[in-house]
Amino acid sequence: MRKGRERAKRDESLTLEPSREAKKKMMKSFKGVSLTTLVSVVVNAWILLLAVARRRSIDPPGPIGDLDVRIHANARIPMDFRRAYMVFYKSPARTIPAAVKLNLRGGFEENDKPIESSKTLKQVRSAQLCDEAWQIQGDGQVEEAVRLLKEALVEDPTNTEAISKLGMIYEYEMEDYKVANMLYQKGLSILPNSSTLLYDYAVFLQERLKDIDGAEEYYRRALNQNPTDPNILNNYAVFLKERRNDTLRADAIFRQSIEVSPNSTSTLCNYATFLESSFGKYDEAEEMYKRALEIEPNDASTLYNFAIFLEEVRGDIDGAENMYRRVLQIEPTDSDALNNLALILQNSRSDYNGAKILFEQALSACPEDLSTVNNLAVLYEDCLNQPEEAEKWYKRALQLGPNDVTTLCNYGGFLNNFGDKNGAEALFDKARSIDTLMANRLIEAQESKEGETDLSPSNATGPRKMIKA
């Protein structure tokens, strides 16, 4: 089974710390000044440095290491905390939960105003604690980060950065959506018109609480506050397509997003997939894919979705293989690309050992990927003639997806081929009870060579997922 993939772009925090030499120079310049004046100047200087650290922006550098990410300094500082959290999860040392692959965030509007030197010491202290907490959570010190963020909120209960960061830790690390929900609502009670907080909460309701009506309400409120934010527009268009099946409104929002941000590869790639799947406008879709790749030639998600387009729509196997290999140059452990390239080697190149190696690499990166487990079982049964290995992987697939119709039918077909008619029929009956139409199609396909070619799980293609921006 081929499937699409979500991508997230992230921003990185910006800090500015004076060097020891700078501190020495500051002290020299105050020789002969009264102690009271000196203390006052030093305090104000530190406040100014903190302000600069929180407002400074930089030009976007190129790709970093093995991460599928371009770091951009958003003009609205502080940073996009959700993007930073996803950078942390994207680290090779971490296992990436599927739910973490979410969406882009903007900055916080409350910080669009210049930072005044009149900030209280408690507010400055709260900001320091917040920054310190966010640094150490990246090192895995989650409990200490939570303690520091709570301390920051004692110093300044209206620190929405601390509230948002604490909410994200409860959402991502602890998966305590009840507490996360409470924290996000608290942030909105302080800044009810912040388009970023409204947008964050819309995605939280959509992805975590599955509150579709609530999510749409907050998307609309976010757009009322900031009707030209390309990230909000992109995700709202995806929402309308996936959750409402409202293709006409989604099309209008996609076009609006592209008009606002014509170089957004996320939006261009999403719109290409949308045009292809919703309207069958293949030429326009291909134009959008190519346009996105002209802007970012090494964008792994665009390359991946374009590979599927080339293979399935254009029948260009060579082009698809090239695109998958480009993805793997950027992300060598991308399980989806490994799986799909393995299918090309298996079905179009008859390179069964090469396919086996790629399937195994995909499972090393994502051990519980049901599609890849199913595909490996089929490879062992149909191509490598190793029924014992095949059954081992079919059983593994059944453990991962006990109610997956494709898995039930495939394992049933395997048992039927090796004489276990009763076991096969039990699996077929269960598959029919879940989805009669699909089960019957798959069962009938196993009775003919032609049908098997068309509908076996190694050829069945799942829909691409939209890229959350």
PDB file of C-alpha atoms in Angstrom, residues 187-436:
ATOM      1  CA  GLY A 187      -3.968  31.399  26.631  1.00  0.00           C
ATOM      2  CA  LEU A 188      -6.989  32.428  24.579  1.00  0.00           C
ATOM      3  CA  SER A 189      -8.649  33.951  27.626  1.00  0.00           C
ATOM      4  CA  ILE A 190      -5.639  36.270  27.893  1.00  0.00           C
ATOM      5  CA  LEU A 191      -5.352  36.978  24.147  1.00  0.00           C
ATOM      6  CA  PRO A 192      -8.743  36.150  22.626  1.00  0.00           C
ATOM      7  CA  ASN A 193      -7.921  37.853  19.315  1.00  0.00           C
ATOM      8  CA  SER A 194      -4.535  36.269  18.675  1.00  0.00           C
ATOM      9  CA  SER A 195      -4.796  34.657  15.239  1.00  0.00           C
ATOM     10  CA  THR A 196      -1.928  32.312  16.109  1.00  0.00           C
ATOM     11  CA  LEU A 197      -3.519  31.049  19.312  1.00  0.00           C
ATOM     12  CA  LEU A 198      -6.874  30.693  17.563  1.00  0.00           C
ATOM     13  CA  TYR A 199      -5.199  28.767  14.748  1.00  0.00           C
ATOM     14  CA  ASP A 200      -3.247  26.540  17.141  1.00  0.00           C
ATOM     15  CA  TYR A 201      -6.425  25.702  18.981  1.00  0.00           C
ATOM     16  CA  ALA A 202      -8.278  24.934  15.729  1.00  0.00           C
ATOM     17  CA  VAL A 203      -5.654  22.349  14.798  1.00  0.00           C
ATOM     18  CA  PHE A 204      -5.647  20.919  18.335  1.00  0.00           C
ATOM     19  CA  LEU A 205      -9.424  20.461  18.165  1.00  0.00           C
ATOM     20  CA  GLN A 206      -9.153  18.902  14.708  1.00  0.00           C
ATOM     21  CA  GLU A 207      -6.230  16.558  15.279  1.00  0.00           C
ATOM     22  CA  ARG A 208      -6.539  15.658  18.962  1.00  0.00           C
ATOM     23  CA  LEU A 209     -10.127  16.064  20.111  1.00  0.00           C
ATOM     24  CA  LYS A 210     -11.698  15.313  16.702  1.00  0.00           C
ATOM     25  CA  ASP A 211     -14.053  18.245  17.288  1.00  0.00           C
ATOM     26  CA  ILE A 212     -14.669  19.148  13.654  1.00  0.00           C
ATOM     27  CA  ASP A 213     -17.295  21.837  14.270  1.00  0.00           C
ATOM     28  CA  GLY A 214     -15.162  23.445  16.965  1.00  0.00           C
ATOM     29  CA  ALA A 215     -12.097  23.340  14.726  1.00  0.00           C
ATOM     30  CA  GLU A 216     -13.903  25.112  11.903  1.00  0.00           C
ATOM     31  CA  GLU A 217     -15.149  27.802  14.270  1.00  0.00           C
ATOM     32  CA  TYR A 218     -11.589  28.570  15.383  1.00  0.00           C
ATOM     33  CA  TYR A 219     -10.202  28.464  11.833  1.00  0.00           C
ATOM     34  CA  ARG A 220     -12.767  31.100  10.903  1.00  0.00           C
ATOM     35  CA  ARG A 221     -11.991  33.210  13.938  1.00  0.00           C
ATOM     36  CA  ALA A 222      -8.280  33.015  13.141  1.00  0.00           C
ATOM     37  CA  LEU A 223      -8.932  34.136   9.558  1.00  0.00           C
ATOM     38  CA  ASN A 224     -11.138  36.966  10.776  1.00  0.00           C
ATOM     39  CA  GLN A 225      -8.138  38.261  12.702  1.00  0.00           C
ATOM     40  CA  ASN A 226      -5.596  37.554   9.948  1.00  0.00           C
ATOM     41  CA  PRO A 227      -7.305  36.859   6.605  1.00  0.00           C
ATOM     42  CA  THR A 228      -4.049  36.748   4.611  1.00  0.00           C
ATOM     43  CA  ASP A 229      -2.008  34.330   6.725  1.00  0.00           C
ATOM     44  CA  PRO A 230      -0.929  31.649   4.196  1.00  0.00           C
ATOM     45  CA  ASN A 231      -0.439  28.973   6.859  1.00  0.00           C
ATOM     46  CA  ILE A 232      -3.952  29.366   8.223  1.00  0.00           C
ATOM     47  CA  LEU A 233      -5.394  29.471   4.708  1.00  0.00           C
ATOM     48  CA  ASN A 234      -3.506  26.328   3.680  1.00  0.00           C
ATOM     49  CA  ASN A 235      -4.584  24.301   6.693  1.00  0.00           C
ATOM     50  CA  TYR A 236      -8.162  25.526   6.449  1.00  0.00           C
ATOM     51  CA  ALA A 237      -8.255  24.406   2.807  1.00  0.00           C
ATOM     52  CA  VAL A 238      -6.915  20.988   3.852  1.00  0.00           C
ATOM     53  CA  PHE A 239      -9.550  20.884   6.593  1.00  0.00           C
ATOM     54  CA  LEU A 240     -12.348  21.646   4.126  1.00  0.00           C
ATOM     55  CA  LYS A 241     -11.105  18.942   1.754  1.00  0.00           C
ATOM     56  CA  GLU A 242     -10.461  16.194   4.303  1.00  0.00           C
ATOM     57  CA  ARG A 243     -13.052  16.856   6.996  1.00  0.00           C
ATOM     58  CA  ARG A 244     -15.908  18.540   5.128  1.00  0.00           C
ATOM     59  CA  ASN A 245     -15.398  17.158   1.617  1.00  0.00           C
ATOM     60  CA  ASP A 246     -16.221  20.690   0.471  1.00  0.00           C
ATOM     61  CA  THR A 247     -14.123  20.791  -2.685  1.00  0.00           C
ATOM     62  CA  LEU A 248     -15.464  24.102  -3.994  1.00  0.00           C
ATOM     63  CA  ARG A 249     -14.659  26.059  -0.846  1.00  0.00           C
ATOM     64  CA  ALA A 250     -11.335  24.247  -0.486  1.00  0.00           C
ATOM     65  CA  ASP A 251     -10.426  25.220  -4.053  1.00  0.00           C
ATOM     66  CA  ALA A 252     -11.225  28.870  -3.358  1.00  0.00           C
ATOM     67  CA  ILE A 253      -9.158  28.887  -0.155  1.00  0.00           C
ATOM     68  CA  PHE A 254      -6.200  27.155  -1.854  1.00  0.00           C
ATOM     69  CA  ARG A 255      -6.216  29.784  -4.603  1.00  0.00           C
ATOM     70  CA  GLN A 256      -6.387  32.552  -2.024  1.00  0.00           C
ATOM     71  CA  SER A 257      -3.446  31.032  -0.136  1.00  0.00           C
ATOM     72  CA  ILE A 258      -1.350  30.790  -3.319  1.00  0.00           C
ATOM     73  CA  GLU A 259      -2.200  34.387  -4.204  1.00  0.00           C
ATOM     74  CA  VAL A 260      -1.004  35.514  -0.779  1.00  0.00           C
ATOM     75  CA  SER A 261       2.098  33.286  -0.743  1.00  0.00           C
ATOM     76  CA  PRO A 262       2.928  32.148  -4.298  1.00  0.00           C
ATOM     77  CA  ASN A 263       6.186  30.474  -3.241  1.00  0.00           C
ATOM     78  CA  SER A 264       4.789  28.273  -0.470  1.00  0.00           C
ATOM     79  CA  THR A 265       5.770  24.736  -1.456  1.00  0.00           C
ATOM     80  CA  SER A 266       3.397  23.255   1.118  1.00  0.00           C
ATOM     81  CA  THR A 267       0.417  24.982  -0.451  1.00  0.00           C
ATOM     82  CA  LEU A 268       1.525  24.294  -4.028  1.00  0.00           C
ATOM     83  CA  CYS A 269       2.023  20.593  -3.290  1.00  0.00           C
ATOM     84  CA  ASN A 270      -1.294  20.354  -1.458  1.00  0.00           C
ATOM     85  CA  TYR A 271      -3.103  22.107  -4.278  1.00  0.00           C
ATOM     86  CA  ALA A 272      -1.517  19.775  -6.830  1.00  0.00           C
ATOM     87  CA  THR A 273      -2.763  16.746  -4.889  1.00  0.00           C
ATOM     88  CA  PHE A 274      -6.162  18.390  -4.510  1.00  0.00           C
ATOM     89  CA  LEU A 275      -6.499  19.142  -8.243  1.00  0.00           C
ATOM     90  CA  GLU A 276      -5.490  15.581  -9.074  1.00  0.00           C
ATOM     91  CA  SER A 277      -7.750  13.769  -6.616  1.00  0.00           C
ATOM     92  CA  SER A 278     -10.794  16.056  -6.567  1.00  0.00           C
ATOM     93  CA  PHE A 279     -11.096  17.288 -10.147  1.00  0.00           C
ATOM     94  CA  GLY A 280      -8.815  15.053 -12.228  1.00  0.00           C
ATOM     95  CA  LYS A 281      -6.988  18.137 -13.502  1.00  0.00           C
ATOM     96  CA  TYR A 282      -3.747  16.303 -14.121  1.00  0.00           C
ATOM     97  CA  ASP A 283      -1.999  18.893 -16.270  1.00  0.00           C
ATOM     98  CA  GLU A 284      -2.646  21.647 -13.724  1.00  0.00           C
ATOM     99  CA  ALA A 285      -1.569  19.325 -10.924  1.00  0.00           C
ATOM    100  CA  GLU A 286       1.707  18.506 -12.666  1.00  0.00           C
ATOM    101  CA  GLU A 287       2.325  22.205 -13.230  1.00  0.00           C
ATOM    102  CA  MET A 288       1.907  22.838  -9.494  1.00  0.00           C
ATOM    103  CA  TYR A 289       4.268  19.992  -8.551  1.00  0.00           C
ATOM    104  CA  LYS A 290       6.918  21.287 -10.940  1.00  0.00           C
ATOM    105  CA  ARG A 291       6.451  24.839  -9.725  1.00  0.00           C
ATOM    106  CA  ALA A 292       6.955  23.717  -6.128  1.00  0.00           C
ATOM    107  CA  LEU A 293      10.123  21.815  -7.073  1.00  0.00           C
ATOM    108  CA  GLU A 294      11.510  24.829  -8.932  1.00  0.00           C
ATOM    109  CA  ILE A 295      11.230  26.753  -5.664  1.00  0.00           C
ATOM    110  CA  GLU A 296      12.575  23.965  -3.431  1.00  0.00           C
ATOM    111  CA  PRO A 297      14.210  21.204  -5.514  1.00  0.00           C
ATOM    112  CA  ASN A 298      15.031  19.181  -2.397  1.00  0.00           C
ATOM    113  CA  ASP A 299      11.633  19.337  -0.749  1.00  0.00           C
ATOM    114  CA  ALA A 300      11.182  15.690   0.239  1.00  0.00           C
ATOM    115  CA  SER A 301       7.407  15.726   0.540  1.00  0.00           C
ATOM    116  CA  THR A 302       6.860  17.344  -2.846  1.00  0.00           C
ATOM    117  CA  LEU A 303       9.267  14.856  -4.443  1.00  0.00           C
ATOM    118  CA  TYR A 304       7.401  12.018  -2.737  1.00  0.00           C
ATOM    119  CA  ASN A 305       3.926  13.061  -3.861  1.00  0.00           C
ATOM    120  CA  PHE A 306       5.164  13.867  -7.365  1.00  0.00           C
ATOM    121  CA  ALA A 307       6.641  10.351  -7.535  1.00  0.00           C
ATOM    122  CA  ILE A 308       3.214   8.853  -6.845  1.00  0.00           C
ATOM    123  CA  PHE A 309       1.687  11.149  -9.466  1.00  0.00           C
ATOM    124  CA  LEU A 310       4.236  10.121 -12.091  1.00  0.00           C
ATOM    125  CA  GLU A 311       3.756   6.421 -11.378  1.00  0.00           C
ATOM    126  CA  GLU A 312      -0.020   6.280 -11.084  1.00  0.00           C
ATOM    127  CA  VAL A 313      -1.216   9.066 -13.359  1.00  0.00           C
ATOM    128  CA  ARG A 314       1.492   9.280 -16.007  1.00  0.00           C
ATOM    129  CA  GLY A 315       2.729   5.691 -15.874  1.00  0.00           C
ATOM    130  CA  ASP A 316       6.277   7.051 -15.734  1.00  0.00           C
ATOM    131  CA  ILE A 317       8.009   4.360 -13.670  1.00  0.00           C
ATOM    132  CA  ASP A 318      11.504   5.668 -14.379  1.00  0.00           C
ATOM    133  CA  GLY A 319      10.512   9.174 -13.322  1.00  0.00           C
ATOM    134  CA  ALA A 320       8.845   7.879 -10.167  1.00  0.00           C
ATOM    135  CA  GLU A 321      11.877   5.795  -9.239  1.00  0.00           C
ATOM    136  CA  ASN A 322      14.113   8.826  -9.712  1.00  0.00           C
ATOM    137  CA  MET A 323      11.891  10.920  -7.438  1.00  0.00           C
ATOM    138  CA  TYR A 324      11.847   8.273  -4.690  1.00  0.00           C
ATOM    139  CA  ARG A 325      15.633   7.995  -4.835  1.00  0.00           C
ATOM    140  CA  ARG A 326      15.908  11.775  -4.505  1.00  0.00           C
ATOM    141  CA  VAL A 327      13.676  11.607  -1.426  1.00  0.00           C
ATOM    142  CA  LEU A 328      15.963   8.978   0.091  1.00  0.00           C
ATOM    143  CA  GLN A 329      19.037  11.094  -0.578  1.00  0.00           C
ATOM    144  CA  ILE A 330      17.417  13.741   1.616  1.00  0.00           C
ATOM    145  CA  GLU A 331      15.743  11.416   4.141  1.00  0.00           C
ATOM    146  CA  PRO A 332      17.425   7.978   4.038  1.00  0.00           C
ATOM    147  CA  THR A 333      15.046   6.546   6.646  1.00  0.00           C
ATOM    148  CA  ASP A 334      11.803   7.761   5.064  1.00  0.00           C
ATOM    149  CA  SER A 335       9.703   4.612   5.487  1.00  0.00           C
ATOM    150  CA  ASP A 336       7.050   5.648   2.953  1.00  0.00           C
ATOM    151  CA  ALA A 337       9.580   6.289   0.184  1.00  0.00           C
ATOM    152  CA  LEU A 338      11.433   3.069   1.023  1.00  0.00           C
ATOM    153  CA  ASN A 339       8.175   1.117   0.856  1.00  0.00           C
ATOM    154  CA  ASN A 340       7.097   2.608  -2.452  1.00  0.00           C
ATOM    155  CA  LEU A 341      10.506   2.250  -4.089  1.00  0.00           C
ATOM    156  CA  ALA A 342      10.537  -1.391  -2.964  1.00  0.00           C
ATOM    157  CA  LEU A 343       7.211  -1.892  -4.754  1.00  0.00           C
ATOM    158  CA  ILE A 344       8.711  -0.520  -7.966  1.00  0.00           C
ATOM    159  CA  LEU A 345      11.673  -2.884  -7.677  1.00  0.00           C
ATOM    160  CA  GLN A 346       9.322  -5.790  -6.978  1.00  0.00           C
ATOM    161  CA  ASN A 347       6.610  -5.141  -9.555  1.00  0.00           C
ATOM    162  CA  SER A 348       8.424  -3.337 -12.371  1.00  0.00           C
ATOM    163  CA  ARG A 349      12.042  -4.457 -12.077  1.00  0.00           C
ATOM    164  CA  SER A 350      11.624  -8.021 -10.709  1.00  0.00           C
ATOM    165  CA  ASP A 351      14.410  -7.142  -8.279  1.00  0.00           C
ATOM    166  CA  TYR A 352      13.026  -9.135  -5.362  1.00  0.00           C
ATOM    167  CA  ASN A 353      16.134  -9.072  -3.189  1.00  0.00           C
ATOM    168  CA  GLY A 354      16.430  -5.326  -3.673  1.00  0.00           C
ATOM    169  CA  ALA A 355      12.771  -4.936  -2.720  1.00  0.00           C
ATOM    170  CA  LYS A 356      13.269  -7.099   0.375  1.00  0.00           C
ATOM    171  CA  ILE A 357      16.201  -4.946   1.523  1.00  0.00           C
ATOM    172  CA  LEU A 358      14.152  -1.758   1.131  1.00  0.00           C
ATOM    173  CA  PHE A 359      11.114  -3.209   2.934  1.00  0.00           C
ATOM    174  CA  GLU A 360      13.392  -4.223   5.817  1.00  0.00           C
ATOM    175  CA  GLN A 361      14.907  -0.733   5.928  1.00  0.00           C
ATOM    176  CA  ALA A 362      11.408   0.745   5.999  1.00  0.00           C
ATOM    177  CA  LEU A 363      10.442  -1.483   8.921  1.00  0.00           C
ATOM    178  CA  SER A 364      13.643  -0.603  10.726  1.00  0.00           C
ATOM    179  CA  ALA A 365      12.570   3.040  10.510  1.00  0.00           C
ATOM    180  CA  CYS A 366       8.898   2.362  11.279  1.00  0.00           C
ATOM    181  CA  PRO A 367       8.398  -1.152  12.736  1.00  0.00           C
ATOM    182  CA  GLU A 368       4.609  -0.897  13.030  1.00  0.00           C
ATOM    183  CA  ASP A 369       3.827   0.273   9.504  1.00  0.00           C
ATOM    184  CA  LEU A 370       0.997  -2.039   8.487  1.00  0.00           C
ATOM    185  CA  SER A 371       1.352  -1.400   4.754  1.00  0.00           C
ATOM    186  CA  THR A 372       5.015  -2.382   4.716  1.00  0.00           C
ATOM    187  CA  VAL A 373       4.430  -5.482   6.867  1.00  0.00           C
ATOM    188  CA  ASN A 374       1.688  -6.594   4.464  1.00  0.00           C
ATOM    189  CA  ASN A 375       3.856  -5.905   1.441  1.00  0.00           C
ATOM    190  CA  LEU A 376       6.757  -7.896   2.863  1.00  0.00           C
ATOM    191  CA  ALA A 377       4.443 -10.849   3.537  1.00  0.00           C
ATOM    192  CA  VAL A 378       3.227 -10.765  -0.066  1.00  0.00           C
ATOM    193  CA  LEU A 379       6.816 -10.574  -1.331  1.00  0.00           C
ATOM    194  CA  TYR A 380       7.791 -13.676   0.652  1.00  0.00           C
ATOM    195  CA  GLU A 381       4.708 -15.570  -0.545  1.00  0.00           C
ATOM    196  CA  ASP A 382       4.498 -14.593  -4.211  1.00  0.00           C
ATOM    197  CA  CYS A 383       8.055 -13.714  -5.215  1.00  0.00           C
ATOM    198  CA  LEU A 384      10.517 -15.400  -2.863  1.00  0.00           C
ATOM    199  CA  ASN A 385       8.496 -18.610  -2.337  1.00  0.00           C
ATOM    200  CA  GLN A 386       9.136 -18.663   1.405  1.00  0.00           C
ATOM    201  CA  PRO A 387       5.717 -19.500   2.920  1.00  0.00           C
ATOM    202  CA  GLU A 388       6.975 -19.805   6.501  1.00  0.00           C
ATOM    203  CA  GLU A 389       8.427 -16.292   6.396  1.00  0.00           C
ATOM    204  CA  ALA A 390       5.287 -15.054   4.662  1.00  0.00           C
ATOM    205  CA  GLU A 391       3.031 -16.448   7.392  1.00  0.00           C
ATOM    206  CA  LYS A 392       5.201 -14.889  10.076  1.00  0.00           C
ATOM    207  CA  TRP A 393       4.674 -11.464   8.511  1.00  0.00           C
ATOM    208  CA  TYR A 394       0.954 -12.054   7.881  1.00  0.00           C
ATOM    209  CA  LYS A 395       0.527 -12.834  11.577  1.00  0.00           C
ATOM    210  CA  ARG A 396       2.467  -9.696  12.439  1.00  0.00           C
ATOM    211  CA  ALA A 397       0.179  -7.686  10.154  1.00  0.00           C
ATOM    212  CA  LEU A 398      -2.865  -9.213  11.850  1.00  0.00           C
ATOM    213  CA  GLN A 399      -1.501  -8.162  15.246  1.00  0.00           C
ATOM    214  CA  LEU A 400      -1.056  -4.587  14.014  1.00  0.00           C
ATOM    215  CA  GLY A 401      -4.383  -4.410  12.178  1.00  0.00           C
ATOM    216  CA  PRO A 402      -6.827  -7.039  13.445  1.00  0.00           C
ATOM    217  CA  ASN A 403      -9.712  -5.274  11.688  1.00  0.00           C
ATOM    218  CA  ASP A 404      -7.857  -4.273   8.526  1.00  0.00           C
ATOM    219  CA  VAL A 405      -9.799  -5.710   5.574  1.00  0.00           C
ATOM    220  CA  THR A 406      -6.773  -6.009   3.295  1.00  0.00           C
ATOM    221  CA  THR A 407      -4.780  -7.866   5.943  1.00  0.00           C
ATOM    222  CA  LEU A 408      -7.658 -10.236   6.687  1.00  0.00           C
ATOM    223  CA  CYS A 409      -8.172 -11.037   3.001  1.00  0.00           C
ATOM    224  CA  ASN A 410      -4.473 -11.462   2.280  1.00  0.00           C
ATOM    225  CA  TYR A 411      -3.901 -13.814   5.187  1.00  0.00           C
ATOM    226  CA  GLY A 412      -7.117 -15.634   4.320  1.00  0.00           C
ATOM    227  CA  GLY A 413      -5.896 -16.083   0.756  1.00  0.00           C
ATOM    228  CA  PHE A 414      -2.580 -17.400   2.043  1.00  0.00           C
ATOM    229  CA  LEU A 415      -4.309 -19.958   4.293  1.00  0.00           C
ATOM    230  CA  ASN A 416      -6.613 -20.966   1.459  1.00  0.00           C
ATOM    231  CA  ASN A 417      -3.649 -21.555  -0.860  1.00  0.00           C
ATOM    232  CA  PHE A 418      -2.040 -23.848   1.707  1.00  0.00           C
ATOM    233  CA  GLY A 419      -5.140 -25.906   2.456  1.00  0.00           C
ATOM    234  CA  ASP A 420      -6.564 -24.278   5.601  1.00  0.00           C
ATOM    235  CA  LYS A 421     -10.050 -23.651   4.191  1.00  0.00           C
ATOM    236  CA  ASN A 422     -11.722 -23.152   7.575  1.00  0.00           C
ATOM    237  CA  GLY A 423      -9.126 -20.636   8.741  1.00  0.00           C
ATOM    238  CA  ALA A 424      -9.388 -18.777   5.445  1.00  0.00           C
ATOM    239  CA  GLU A 425     -13.182 -18.614   5.567  1.00  0.00           C
ATOM    240  CA  ALA A 426     -13.130 -17.292   9.134  1.00  0.00           C
ATOM    241  CA  LEU A 427     -10.876 -14.424   8.065  1.00  0.00           C
ATOM    242  CA  PHE A 428     -12.965 -13.740   4.954  1.00  0.00           C
ATOM    243  CA  ASP A 429     -16.161 -13.627   7.041  1.00  0.00           C
ATOM    244  CA  LYS A 430     -14.611 -11.140   9.433  1.00  0.00           C
ATOM    245  CA  ALA A 431     -13.452  -8.981   6.510  1.00  0.00           C
ATOM    246  CA  ARG A 432     -16.965  -9.014   5.008  1.00  0.00           C
ATOM    247  CA  SER A 433     -18.472  -7.965   8.334  1.00  0.00           C
ATOM    248  CA  ILE A 434     -16.243  -4.877   8.298  1.00  0.00           C
ATOM    249  CA  ASP A 435     -16.511  -3.847   4.617  1.00  0.00           C
ATOM    250  CA  THR A 436     -18.492  -6.219   2.427  1.00  0.00           C
TER     251      THR A 436
END
